[in-house]
Amino acid sequence: MDKLLITGNGPLQGDVRISGAKNAVLPILAATLLANNASTISNVPHLNDVTTTMALLGRLGCQLTMTDNMQVEVDPSSINDYTAAYELVRTMRASILVLGPLVARYGQAQVSLPGGCAIGARPVNLHIDGLRALGADIRIEDGYIRARAGRLKGARLALDTVTVTGTENLLMAATLARGETVIENAAREPEVVDLARYLTRMGAQISGAGTGTIHVQGVDELQGAPHRVVPDRIETGTFLVAAAATRGKVRVLDTVPENLTVVLDKLRESGASLTQGEDWVELDMNGERPRAVNITTAPFPDFPTDMQAQFCVLNAVAEGKSRIVETVFENRFMHISELMRMGAAMDIDGNTVTVNGVSRLKGAPVMATDLRASASLIVAALVADGETTVRRVYHIDRGYERIEEKFRQLGAQIEREPDN
Ligand code: EPZ
C-alpha cells in the first residue's frame, strides 16, 4: 500500500494532458465480448480498474495484447469460460458490465453480485430486471447472478432509476437481441454515448444514445472494430478545480469541454476566467480566492456526483457560505470528516453539506476512502499550509493515471512512498 506526501506549494501553473475516461473504457472493454473477432481500443488509461478488467477478460479466455502506447487488442474468439468470480468482482464492481455481453453473445454467465461499496449499497436490480425482460433466465444463488438465455428478444425497458452501468449493460445485450429494444429513462452520460459509438462501429443499430430514450434494432452478429476512448471529463474537472482552489492558471489538453459544461459554468460562477478550444480548456483564477457556489448532483446533463467531493474542497476555501446536495448516492460524504480535520468548516445534515469558507486549510494525516474522495483530499492538501499524508492511495490509482506525476508537472510538491 502507498501513501502520498503533499506540501501546500502555492498556485498550480502549466499544462496537463487528460487520459481516456475510466467510465468509458470499462464498458467498452466489456463490449469487445460481443464481437466475433478482435477489436483494437486506443487512448486506454493506465489504471488499476483497466488492469482488473483485462485480467477478467483473460480469465474468460480472451486473447489480449497491449501495445506500449496503451492500445489494447481484445480477441474474444477463444472464450471458454463465462464466470466473473467474487474475488475479482469485489475489487471492481464494474465487472458487472460483462453480464450483458456474455448473456447476449454466449447465452450464459455467472457473475458475482458486486455487493455494496463505500459510497452506497449500489444494488444491481435494474440490470437483472432488464435482462429478464429481454428473455434471460436469471437466478441469484450463493451470491452469484446465474444467467441462461437462448437468443434474447427485444423489449421495452422502462428504468425506474437512471443508472449508468445499468443502461450500458442493457444496451450491450439489446444489440444482439431479436427485434427492437427501447430503453426509457436511459442514462445520458458521455460515456454511454462513447460506448454506443463503439457498438455502432461493430455493426449495432442504435439511435438516441445521449438522450433519455435509446432505440436498438438487434442484429445477428457484431464484428470487432477500432475505437479511441473519449477523454475523462472527471479527470478534467478535477484538475480544473485544483487550479481554481490554488488560485492558479492551468490549461487542460486532450479533453472534450462540452462534456463538462455544467462544471465549467460552476467554475465561472466561482470567479474563474475560462477560455476553451475544441480539445482544451484554460482556467485562470488571476490569483483571486474562489467564491462559494451551491451544488446539487444529479444524472447527466446536470452536475456530476463524481465532481461533488472536489467542489467540497473548492467551497471549503472559498469566500462565503455554500450548500452541496448529493442526490445520487446515499453515503458519498466520507471526505467531509477528513476535510474537517484539515480545518474545513462544514456541517452534514442528511444529503446536504453546509460549508463556511475558510481562507486556509492546515495539512494533516488523512485517509482515502473512495476514488473521488481521495482526489479531493489531494486537492485539499495542495491548498493547505504544511504537509499532508494521504493514506490508502490505491483508491486513487483505480481512477487517475499517474496522478502525482501530473500534479508535479503543475508545480505541486507531491511524493509517493510505500506505506508499510
Ligand atoms: C457509474 O456507476 C459510475 N461508474 C460511477 O463512477 C458514477 O458515480 C455513477 O455511474 C453515477 O454517475 C462507472 O461508470 C463504472 P448508477 P453506477 O447505476 O452505474 C441506483 C467513479 O467514481 N441503482 O448510475 O454503478 C444506485 O444505487 C464511479 O468513477 C439502483 O437502484 O451508478 C444509485 O443510487 C463511482 N439499481 C443510482 O442508481 C440498479 O440496478 C445511480 O447509480 C442500479 C443503480
CSV table of C-alpha atoms and ligand atoms in Angstrom, one decimal:
chain,number,residue,atom,x,y,z
A,1,MET,CA,0.0,0.0,0.0
A,2,ASP,CA,1.3,3.5,-0.8
A,3,LYS,CA,0.8,6.9,0.6
A,4,LEU,CA,1.2,10.4,-0.8
A,5,LEU,CA,3.2,13.2,0.9
A,6,ILE,CA,2.0,16.6,-0.2
A,7,THR,CA,3.1,20.0,0.9
A,8,GLY,CA,1.0,23.1,0.0
A,9,ASN,CA,3.0,24.9,-2.5
A,10,GLY,CA,1.0,27.8,-3.9
A,11,PRO,CA,-0.9,28.2,-7.2
A,12,LEU,CA,-0.7,25.4,-9.8
A,13,GLN,CA,0.6,26.6,-13.2
A,14,GLY,CA,1.1,24.9,-16.5
A,15,ASP,CA,-0.4,22.3,-18.9
A,16,VAL,CA,-1.7,18.8,-18.2
A,17,ARG,CA,-2.9,16.1,-20.6
A,18,ILE,CA,-6.1,14.2,-19.9
A,19,SER,CA,-6.3,10.4,-20.3
A,20,GLY,CA,-9.0,8.2,-21.7
A,21,ALA,CA,-12.2,8.0,-19.5
A,22,LYS,CA,-12.3,5.3,-16.9
A,23,ASN,CA,-16.0,5.1,-17.1
A,24,ALA,CA,-16.0,4.7,-20.8
A,25,VAL,CA,-13.1,2.2,-21.2
A,26,LEU,CA,-14.6,-0.2,-18.7
A,27,PRO,CA,-18.0,-0.8,-20.6
A,28,ILE,CA,-16.1,-0.7,-24.0
A,29,LEU,CA,-13.7,-3.4,-22.9
A,30,ALA,CA,-16.7,-5.5,-21.8
A,31,ALA,CA,-18.4,-4.8,-25.2
A,32,THR,CA,-15.5,-6.4,-27.0
A,33,LEU,CA,-17.0,-9.7,-25.9
A,34,LEU,CA,-20.0,-9.2,-28.2
A,35,ALA,CA,-17.9,-9.4,-31.4
A,36,ASN,CA,-16.9,-12.5,-33.5
A,37,ASN,CA,-13.3,-11.2,-33.7
A,38,ALA,CA,-10.7,-8.8,-32.4
A,39,SER,CA,-11.2,-5.1,-31.5
A,40,THR,CA,-8.4,-2.5,-31.0
A,41,ILE,CA,-9.1,0.1,-28.3
A,42,SER,CA,-6.9,3.1,-28.0
A,43,ASN,CA,-6.4,6.0,-25.6
A,44,VAL,CA,-6.8,3.4,-22.8
A,45,PRO,CA,-5.8,5.0,-19.4
A,46,HIS,CA,-3.3,3.2,-17.3
A,47,LEU,CA,-5.5,2.5,-14.3
A,48,ASN,CA,-5.9,-0.4,-11.8
A,49,ASP,CA,-9.5,-0.8,-12.9
A,50,VAL,CA,-8.3,-1.3,-16.5
A,51,THR,CA,-5.8,-3.9,-15.4
A,52,THR,CA,-8.5,-5.7,-13.4
A,53,THR,CA,-10.9,-5.7,-16.4
A,54,MET,CA,-8.2,-7.1,-18.7
A,55,ALA,CA,-7.5,-9.8,-16.1
A,56,LEU,CA,-11.2,-10.7,-16.1
A,57,LEU,CA,-11.3,-10.8,-19.9
A,58,GLY,CA,-8.2,-13.0,-19.9
A,59,ARG,CA,-9.9,-15.4,-17.4
A,60,LEU,CA,-12.9,-15.7,-19.8
A,61,GLY,CA,-10.4,-16.9,-22.4
A,62,CYS,CA,-9.9,-13.8,-24.5
A,63,GLN,CA,-6.6,-13.1,-26.1
A,64,LEU,CA,-5.3,-9.7,-25.0
A,65,THR,CA,-2.4,-7.7,-26.5
A,66,MET,CA,-1.3,-4.4,-25.1
A,67,THR,CA,1.0,-2.1,-27.0
A,68,ASP,CA,3.3,0.4,-25.3
A,69,ASN,CA,1.1,3.4,-26.1
A,70,MET,CA,-1.8,1.9,-24.2
A,71,GLN,CA,-3.6,0.5,-27.1
A,72,VAL,CA,-5.3,-2.8,-26.2
A,73,GLU,CA,-6.4,-5.5,-28.6
A,74,VAL,CA,-9.0,-7.9,-27.4
A,75,ASP,CA,-9.8,-11.1,-29.3
A,76,PRO,CA,-12.9,-12.9,-27.8
A,77,SER,CA,-12.9,-15.7,-30.3
A,78,SER,CA,-11.3,-18.2,-27.9
A,79,ILE,CA,-13.7,-17.6,-25.0
A,80,ASN,CA,-14.2,-20.7,-22.9
A,81,ASP,CA,-15.4,-19.5,-19.6
A,82,TYR,CA,-18.4,-17.3,-18.5
A,83,THR,CA,-17.7,-16.6,-14.9
A,84,ALA,CA,-16.7,-13.4,-13.2
A,85,ALA,CA,-15.6,-14.6,-9.8
A,86,TYR,CA,-16.2,-12.9,-6.4
A,87,GLU,CA,-12.6,-12.4,-5.6
A,88,LEU,CA,-12.3,-10.2,-8.7
A,89,VAL,CA,-15.7,-8.6,-8.7
A,90,ARG,CA,-15.3,-7.4,-5.1
A,91,THR,CA,-12.3,-5.4,-6.2
A,92,MET,CA,-14.2,-3.7,-9.0
A,93,ARG,CA,-17.9,-3.6,-9.1
A,94,ALA,CA,-17.9,-2.5,-12.7
A,95,SER,CA,-17.1,-6.2,-13.5
A,96,ILE,CA,-20.9,-6.5,-13.7
A,97,LEU,CA,-20.5,-5.0,-17.2
A,98,VAL,CA,-19.6,-8.4,-18.6
A,99,LEU,CA,-23.0,-9.8,-17.7
A,100,GLY,CA,-25.0,-8.3,-20.6
A,101,PRO,CA,-22.4,-9.2,-23.3
A,102,LEU,CA,-22.0,-12.8,-22.0
A,103,VAL,CA,-25.7,-13.4,-21.9
A,104,ALA,CA,-26.4,-11.8,-25.3
A,105,ARG,CA,-23.5,-13.5,-27.2
A,106,TYR,CA,-22.9,-16.8,-25.3
A,107,GLY,CA,-26.3,-17.4,-23.6
A,108,GLN,CA,-24.8,-17.9,-20.2
A,109,ALA,CA,-23.0,-16.0,-17.4
A,110,GLN,CA,-22.1,-16.4,-13.7
A,111,VAL,CA,-21.3,-13.0,-12.3
A,112,SER,CA,-20.7,-12.4,-8.6
A,113,LEU,CA,-23.1,-9.9,-7.0
A,114,PRO,CA,-20.8,-6.8,-6.6
A,115,GLY,CA,-22.0,-6.0,-3.1
A,116,GLY,CA,-22.0,-2.5,-1.7
A,117,CYS,CA,-19.1,-0.2,-1.5
A,118,ALA,CA,-18.1,2.9,0.5
A,119,ILE,CA,-20.5,5.3,-1.2
A,120,GLY,CA,-23.6,3.2,-1.0
A,121,ALA,CA,-25.5,-0.1,-1.3
A,122,ARG,CA,-25.4,0.2,-5.1
A,123,PRO,CA,-27.9,-2.6,-6.0
A,124,VAL,CA,-28.0,-4.1,-9.5
A,125,ASN,CA,-31.7,-4.9,-9.6
A,126,LEU,CA,-32.3,-2.8,-12.7
A,127,HIS,CA,-29.5,-4.7,-14.6
A,128,ILE,CA,-31.2,-8.1,-13.6
A,129,ASP,CA,-34.8,-7.0,-14.2
A,130,GLY,CA,-33.8,-5.6,-17.7
A,131,LEU,CA,-32.1,-8.8,-18.8
A,132,ARG,CA,-35.1,-10.8,-17.6
A,133,ALA,CA,-37.4,-8.6,-19.7
A,134,LEU,CA,-35.1,-9.4,-22.6
A,135,GLY,CA,-35.8,-13.1,-22.0
A,136,ALA,CA,-32.8,-14.2,-19.9
A,137,ASP,CA,-33.5,-16.7,-17.1
A,138,ILE,CA,-31.7,-15.3,-14.1
A,139,ARG,CA,-31.3,-16.8,-10.6
A,140,ILE,CA,-29.5,-15.4,-7.6
A,141,GLU,CA,-27.7,-18.3,-5.9
A,142,ASP,CA,-24.8,-18.2,-3.4
A,143,GLY,CA,-24.1,-14.6,-4.0
A,144,TYR,CA,-23.9,-15.1,-7.8
A,145,ILE,CA,-26.0,-13.9,-10.7
A,146,ARG,CA,-26.5,-17.1,-12.7
A,147,ALA,CA,-28.0,-16.3,-16.2
A,148,ARG,CA,-29.1,-18.5,-19.0
A,149,ALA,CA,-30.7,-17.5,-22.3
A,150,GLY,CA,-31.4,-18.6,-25.9
A,151,ARG,CA,-31.5,-15.7,-28.3
A,152,LEU,CA,-32.6,-12.6,-26.4
A,153,LYS,CA,-35.8,-10.9,-27.6
A,154,GLY,CA,-36.1,-7.1,-27.9
A,155,ALA,CA,-38.4,-5.4,-25.3
A,156,ARG,CA,-39.4,-2.0,-23.9
A,157,LEU,CA,-37.3,-1.4,-20.8
A,158,ALA,CA,-38.5,1.5,-18.6
A,159,LEU,CA,-35.8,2.0,-15.9
A,160,ASP,CA,-37.1,3.2,-12.5
A,161,THR,CA,-33.9,5.0,-11.7
A,162,VAL,CA,-31.3,6.5,-14.1
A,163,THR,CA,-28.4,4.0,-13.9
A,164,VAL,CA,-25.2,4.4,-16.0
A,165,THR,CA,-23.9,0.9,-16.0
A,166,GLY,CA,-27.5,-0.5,-16.0
A,167,THR,CA,-28.1,1.4,-19.2
A,168,GLU,CA,-24.8,0.2,-20.6
A,169,ASN,CA,-25.4,-3.5,-19.7
A,170,LEU,CA,-28.9,-3.5,-21.3
A,171,LEU,CA,-27.7,-1.5,-24.3
A,172,MET,CA,-25.0,-4.1,-25.0
A,173,ALA,CA,-27.4,-7.0,-24.5
A,174,ALA,CA,-30.0,-5.4,-26.8
A,175,THR,CA,-27.6,-5.1,-29.8
A,176,LEU,CA,-27.8,-8.9,-30.4
A,177,ALA,CA,-31.5,-9.4,-29.3
A,178,ARG,CA,-34.1,-10.3,-31.9
A,179,GLY,CA,-36.2,-7.2,-32.8
A,180,GLU,CA,-36.4,-3.8,-31.3
A,181,THR,CA,-35.5,-2.7,-27.8
A,182,VAL,CA,-36.4,0.7,-26.3
A,183,ILE,CA,-34.6,1.8,-23.2
A,184,GLU,CA,-36.6,4.5,-21.4
A,185,ASN,CA,-35.2,6.8,-18.7
A,186,ALA,CA,-31.7,5.8,-20.0
A,187,ALA,CA,-28.5,7.4,-18.7
A,188,ARG,CA,-27.3,10.2,-20.9
A,189,GLU,CA,-23.6,10.4,-19.8
A,190,PRO,CA,-20.9,11.0,-22.4
A,191,GLU,CA,-19.5,7.5,-21.5
A,192,VAL,CA,-22.8,5.9,-22.6
A,193,VAL,CA,-22.6,7.8,-25.9
A,194,ASP,CA,-19.0,6.7,-26.4
A,195,LEU,CA,-20.0,3.0,-25.8
A,196,ALA,CA,-22.8,3.4,-28.3
A,197,ARG,CA,-20.3,4.9,-30.8
A,198,TYR,CA,-18.1,1.8,-30.5
A,199,LEU,CA,-21.1,-0.6,-30.7
A,200,THR,CA,-22.3,1.1,-33.9
A,201,ARG,CA,-18.8,0.7,-35.4
A,202,MET,CA,-19.2,-3.0,-34.6
A,203,GLY,CA,-22.4,-3.1,-36.7
A,204,ALA,CA,-25.0,-2.4,-34.0
A,205,GLN,CA,-28.1,-0.4,-34.9
A,206,ILE,CA,-28.6,2.2,-32.2
A,207,SER,CA,-30.4,5.6,-32.1
A,208,GLY,CA,-30.9,8.1,-29.3
A,209,ALA,CA,-27.7,7.4,-27.3
A,210,GLY,CA,-27.2,10.5,-25.1
A,211,THR,CA,-31.0,11.1,-24.8
A,212,GLY,CA,-33.3,9.6,-22.2
A,213,THR,CA,-34.7,7.1,-24.8
A,214,ILE,CA,-32.4,4.7,-26.7
A,215,HIS,CA,-33.7,2.6,-29.6
A,216,VAL,CA,-31.8,-0.6,-30.6
A,217,GLN,CA,-32.6,-2.8,-33.6
A,218,GLY,CA,-31.0,-6.2,-32.8
A,219,VAL,CA,-28.6,-7.7,-35.4
A,220,ASP,CA,-27.4,-11.3,-35.7
A,221,GLU,CA,-23.7,-10.7,-35.1
A,222,LEU,CA,-21.1,-7.9,-34.5
A,223,GLN,CA,-17.6,-7.5,-35.8
A,224,GLY,CA,-14.6,-6.3,-33.9
A,225,ALA,CA,-13.8,-2.6,-34.6
A,226,PRO,CA,-11.2,0.1,-33.7
A,227,HIS,CA,-12.2,2.7,-31.1
A,228,ARG,CA,-10.5,5.6,-29.4
A,229,VAL,CA,-11.8,6.1,-25.8
A,230,VAL,CA,-13.3,9.5,-25.1
A,231,PRO,CA,-11.2,11.7,-22.7
A,232,ASP,CA,-12.1,11.7,-19.0
A,233,ARG,CA,-14.4,14.6,-18.1
A,234,ILE,CA,-14.0,13.9,-14.4
A,235,GLU,CA,-10.2,13.9,-14.5
A,236,THR,CA,-10.6,17.2,-16.5
A,237,GLY,CA,-12.8,18.7,-13.8
A,238,THR,CA,-10.5,17.5,-11.0
A,239,PHE,CA,-7.5,19.4,-12.4
A,240,LEU,CA,-9.6,22.5,-13.1
A,241,VAL,CA,-10.9,22.5,-9.5
A,242,ALA,CA,-7.3,22.1,-8.2
A,243,ALA,CA,-6.3,25.1,-10.3
A,244,ALA,CA,-9.2,27.2,-9.0
A,245,ALA,CA,-8.7,26.2,-5.4
A,246,THR,CA,-4.9,27.1,-5.5
A,247,ARG,CA,-5.7,30.3,-7.3
A,248,GLY,CA,-3.6,29.2,-10.3
A,249,LYS,CA,-3.6,29.1,-14.1
A,250,VAL,CA,-3.8,25.7,-15.7
A,251,ARG,CA,-4.5,24.5,-19.3
A,252,VAL,CA,-6.1,21.1,-19.6
A,253,LEU,CA,-5.3,19.4,-23.0
A,254,ASP,CA,-6.7,16.4,-24.9
A,255,THR,CA,-10.2,16.8,-23.4
A,256,VAL,CA,-13.8,17.5,-24.6
A,257,PRO,CA,-15.0,20.7,-23.0
A,258,GLU,CA,-18.7,20.2,-23.9
A,259,ASN,CA,-18.8,17.0,-21.8
A,260,LEU,CA,-18.5,19.1,-18.6
A,261,THR,CA,-20.4,22.3,-19.4
A,262,VAL,CA,-22.2,22.4,-16.0
A,263,VAL,CA,-18.8,22.0,-14.2
A,264,LEU,CA,-17.3,24.8,-16.3
A,265,ASP,CA,-20.3,27.1,-15.5
A,266,LYS,CA,-19.9,26.5,-11.8
A,267,LEU,CA,-16.2,27.3,-12.0
A,268,ARG,CA,-17.0,30.6,-13.8
A,269,GLU,CA,-19.6,31.3,-11.0
A,270,SER,CA,-16.7,30.8,-8.5
A,271,GLY,CA,-14.8,33.6,-10.3
A,272,ALA,CA,-12.6,31.6,-12.7
A,273,SER,CA,-11.8,33.0,-16.1
A,274,LEU,CA,-12.2,30.2,-18.6
A,275,THR,CA,-11.1,30.0,-22.3
A,276,GLN,CA,-11.6,26.9,-24.4
A,277,GLY,CA,-10.9,25.3,-27.8
A,278,GLU,CA,-12.1,22.1,-29.4
A,279,ASP,CA,-9.9,19.9,-27.2
A,280,TRP,CA,-8.6,22.1,-24.4
A,281,VAL,CA,-9.8,24.4,-21.5
A,282,GLU,CA,-7.7,27.0,-19.7
A,283,LEU,CA,-8.6,28.2,-16.2
A,284,ASP,CA,-7.1,31.4,-14.8
A,285,MET,CA,-8.1,32.5,-11.2
A,286,ASN,CA,-6.0,35.7,-11.6
A,287,GLY,CA,-4.7,35.0,-8.1
A,288,GLU,CA,-8.1,35.5,-6.6
A,289,ARG,CA,-9.8,33.5,-3.9
A,290,PRO,CA,-12.7,31.5,-5.3
A,291,ARG,CA,-16.3,32.5,-4.4
A,292,ALA,CA,-18.6,29.8,-2.8
A,293,VAL,CA,-21.0,28.0,-5.2
A,294,ASN,CA,-24.1,25.9,-4.4
A,295,ILE,CA,-24.1,22.4,-6.0
A,296,THR,CA,-26.8,19.7,-6.4
A,297,THR,CA,-25.7,16.5,-8.0
A,298,ALA,CA,-27.9,14.6,-10.5
A,299,PRO,CA,-27.6,12.4,-13.6
A,300,PHE,CA,-26.1,14.0,-16.8
A,301,PRO,CA,-26.5,16.6,-18.1
A,302,ASP,CA,-26.8,18.0,-14.5
A,303,PHE,CA,-23.9,18.4,-12.1
A,304,PRO,CA,-22.0,15.1,-11.9
A,305,THR,CA,-21.8,13.3,-8.5
A,306,ASP,CA,-18.2,12.3,-9.4
A,307,MET,CA,-17.3,16.0,-9.0
A,308,GLN,CA,-19.1,16.6,-5.7
A,309,ALA,CA,-16.1,15.9,-3.4
A,310,GLN,CA,-13.8,18.1,-5.4
A,311,PHE,CA,-16.2,21.1,-5.1
A,312,CYS,CA,-16.5,20.5,-1.4
A,313,VAL,CA,-12.8,21.4,-1.3
A,314,LEU,CA,-13.3,24.5,-3.5
A,315,ASN,CA,-16.1,25.7,-1.3
A,316,ALA,CA,-14.0,24.8,1.9
A,317,VAL,CA,-11.5,27.6,0.9
A,318,ALA,CA,-13.9,29.9,-0.9
A,319,GLU,CA,-15.3,33.3,0.1
A,320,GLY,CA,-18.8,32.8,1.6
A,321,LYS,CA,-21.3,30.1,2.5
A,322,SER,CA,-22.5,27.3,0.3
A,323,ARG,CA,-24.7,24.1,0.2
A,324,ILE,CA,-23.8,20.9,-1.5
A,325,VAL,CA,-26.7,18.4,-2.0
A,326,GLU,CA,-25.8,14.8,-3.1
A,327,THR,CA,-28.9,13.2,-4.7
A,328,VAL,CA,-27.3,10.1,-6.4
A,329,PHE,CA,-25.6,8.1,-3.7
A,330,GLU,CA,-26.6,7.7,-0.1
A,331,ASN,CA,-23.2,7.9,1.5
A,332,ARG,CA,-20.9,10.0,-0.5
A,333,PHE,CA,-19.7,12.4,2.2
A,334,MET,CA,-16.8,10.4,3.6
A,335,HIS,CA,-14.3,13.1,2.6
A,336,ILE,CA,-16.1,15.6,4.8
A,337,SER,CA,-14.7,14.4,8.1
A,338,GLU,CA,-11.2,14.3,6.7
A,339,LEU,CA,-11.5,17.8,5.3
A,340,MET,CA,-12.8,19.0,8.7
A,341,ARG,CA,-9.6,17.6,10.3
A,342,MET,CA,-7.7,19.9,7.9
A,343,GLY,CA,-9.7,22.9,9.3
A,344,ALA,CA,-12.7,23.0,6.9
A,345,ALA,CA,-15.9,24.4,8.5
A,346,MET,CA,-18.6,22.0,7.3
A,347,ASP,CA,-21.8,20.6,8.7
A,348,ILE,CA,-23.6,17.5,7.3
A,349,ASP,CA,-27.4,17.2,7.5
A,350,GLY,CA,-28.6,14.1,5.6
A,351,ASN,CA,-27.7,14.5,2.0
A,352,THR,CA,-26.7,18.1,2.4
A,353,VAL,CA,-23.4,19.7,3.5
A,354,THR,CA,-23.3,23.3,4.5
A,355,VAL,CA,-19.8,24.9,4.1
A,356,ASN,CA,-18.5,28.2,5.6
A,357,GLY,CA,-15.4,29.0,3.5
A,358,VAL,CA,-12.1,29.5,5.4
A,359,SER,CA,-9.1,31.2,4.0
A,360,ARG,CA,-6.6,28.5,4.6
A,361,LEU,CA,-6.6,24.7,5.4
A,362,LYS,CA,-4.0,23.0,7.5
A,363,GLY,CA,-2.0,19.9,6.5
A,364,ALA,CA,-2.8,16.7,8.4
A,365,PRO,CA,-2.6,12.9,8.0
A,366,VAL,CA,-5.8,11.8,6.2
A,367,MET,CA,-7.3,8.6,4.8
A,368,ALA,CA,-8.7,8.0,1.3
A,369,THR,CA,-12.0,6.1,1.3
A,370,ASP,CA,-13.2,6.1,-2.2
A,371,LEU,CA,-12.0,7.2,-5.6
A,372,ARG,CA,-13.3,10.8,-5.9
A,373,ALA,CA,-13.0,11.5,-2.2
A,374,SER,CA,-9.3,10.6,-2.4
A,375,ALA,CA,-8.8,13.1,-5.3
A,376,SER,CA,-10.5,15.8,-3.2
A,377,LEU,CA,-8.0,15.1,-0.3
A,378,ILE,CA,-5.1,15.7,-2.7
A,379,VAL,CA,-6.7,19.0,-3.8
A,380,ALA,CA,-7.1,20.0,-0.2
A,381,ALA,CA,-3.5,19.1,0.6
A,382,LEU,CA,-2.4,21.3,-2.3
A,383,VAL,CA,-4.1,24.4,-0.8
A,384,ALA,CA,-3.2,23.6,2.8
A,385,ASP,CA,-0.4,25.0,4.8
A,386,GLY,CA,2.2,22.4,5.7
A,387,GLU,CA,2.4,18.7,5.0
A,388,THR,CA,-0.5,16.3,4.4
A,389,THR,CA,-0.1,12.5,4.2
A,390,VAL,CA,-2.9,10.7,2.2
A,391,ARG,CA,-3.0,7.0,3.1
A,392,ARG,CA,-4.7,4.1,1.1
A,393,VAL,CA,-3.9,5.7,-2.3
A,394,TYR,CA,-4.9,2.5,-4.0
A,395,HIS,CA,-8.3,4.1,-4.2
A,396,ILE,CA,-6.8,6.9,-6.3
A,397,ASP,CA,-4.9,4.6,-8.6
A,398,ARG,CA,-8.2,2.9,-9.6
A,399,GLY,CA,-9.3,6.1,-11.4
A,400,TYR,CA,-6.5,8.5,-12.0
A,401,GLU,CA,-3.5,7.8,-14.2
A,402,ARG,CA,-0.1,8.8,-12.7
A,403,ILE,CA,-1.8,11.5,-10.6
A,404,GLU,CA,1.2,12.6,-8.7
A,405,GLU,CA,3.3,13.0,-11.9
A,406,LYS,CA,0.6,15.1,-13.5
A,407,PHE,CA,0.2,17.3,-10.4
A,408,ARG,CA,4.1,17.7,-10.1
A,409,GLN,CA,4.1,18.9,-13.7
A,410,LEU,CA,1.8,21.8,-12.5
A,411,GLY,CA,4.2,22.7,-9.6
A,412,ALA,CA,2.8,20.6,-6.8
A,413,GLN,CA,5.1,19.2,-4.1
A,414,ILE,CA,3.8,15.6,-4.0
A,415,GLU,CA,5.7,12.3,-3.5
A,416,ARG,CA,4.5,8.7,-3.4
A,417,GLU,CA,6.0,6.5,-0.7
A,418,PRO,CA,5.4,2.9,0.4
A,419,ASP,CA,3.1,2.9,3.5
A,420,ASN,CA,4.2,-0.2,5.4
B,1,EPZ,C1,-21.5,4.8,-12.6
B,1,EPZ,O1,-21.7,3.9,-11.5
B,1,EPZ,C2,-20.0,5.2,-12.5
B,1,EPZ,N1,-19.2,4.0,-12.6
B,1,EPZ,C3,-19.8,5.9,-11.1
B,1,EPZ,O2,-18.5,6.4,-11.1
B,1,EPZ,C4,-20.7,7.1,-11.1
B,1,EPZ,O3,-20.6,7.8,-9.8
B,1,EPZ,C5,-22.2,6.7,-11.3
B,1,EPZ,O4,-22.3,6.0,-12.5
B,1,EPZ,C6,-23.2,7.9,-11.3
B,1,EPZ,O5,-22.8,8.7,-12.3
B,1,EPZ,C7,-18.9,3.5,-13.8
B,1,EPZ,O6,-19.4,4.0,-14.8
B,1,EPZ,C8,-18.0,2.3,-13.9
B,1,EPZ,P1,-25.6,4.1,-11.2
B,1,EPZ,P2,-23.1,3.0,-11.5
B,1,EPZ,O7,-26.1,2.7,-11.5
B,1,EPZ,O8,-23.5,2.7,-12.8
B,1,EPZ,C9,-29.1,3.2,-8.1
B,1,EPZ,C10,-16.4,6.8,-10.1
B,1,EPZ,O9,-16.1,7.4,-9.2
B,1,EPZ,N2,-29.2,1.9,-8.8
B,1,EPZ,O10,-25.8,5.2,-12.2
B,1,EPZ,O11,-22.8,1.9,-10.5
B,1,EPZ,C11,-27.8,3.3,-7.4
B,1,EPZ,O12,-27.9,2.8,-6.1
B,1,EPZ,C12,-17.6,5.9,-10.1
B,1,EPZ,O13,-15.8,6.8,-11.2
B,1,EPZ,C13,-30.3,1.1,-8.4
B,1,EPZ,O14,-31.0,1.4,-7.5
B,1,EPZ,O15,-24.1,4.0,-10.8
B,1,EPZ,C14,-27.5,4.8,-7.3
B,1,EPZ,O16,-28.2,5.4,-6.3
B,1,EPZ,C15,-18.2,5.9,-8.7
B,1,EPZ,N3,-30.4,-0.2,-9.0
B,1,EPZ,C16,-28.2,5.3,-8.6
B,1,EPZ,O17,-29.0,4.2,-9.1
B,1,EPZ,C17,-29.5,-0.6,-10.1
B,1,EPZ,O18,-29.7,-1.7,-10.6
B,1,EPZ,C18,-27.1,5.6,-9.7
B,1,EPZ,O19,-26.3,4.5,-9.8
B,1,EPZ,C19,-28.5,0.3,-10.4
B,1,EPZ,C20,-28.4,1.6,-9.8
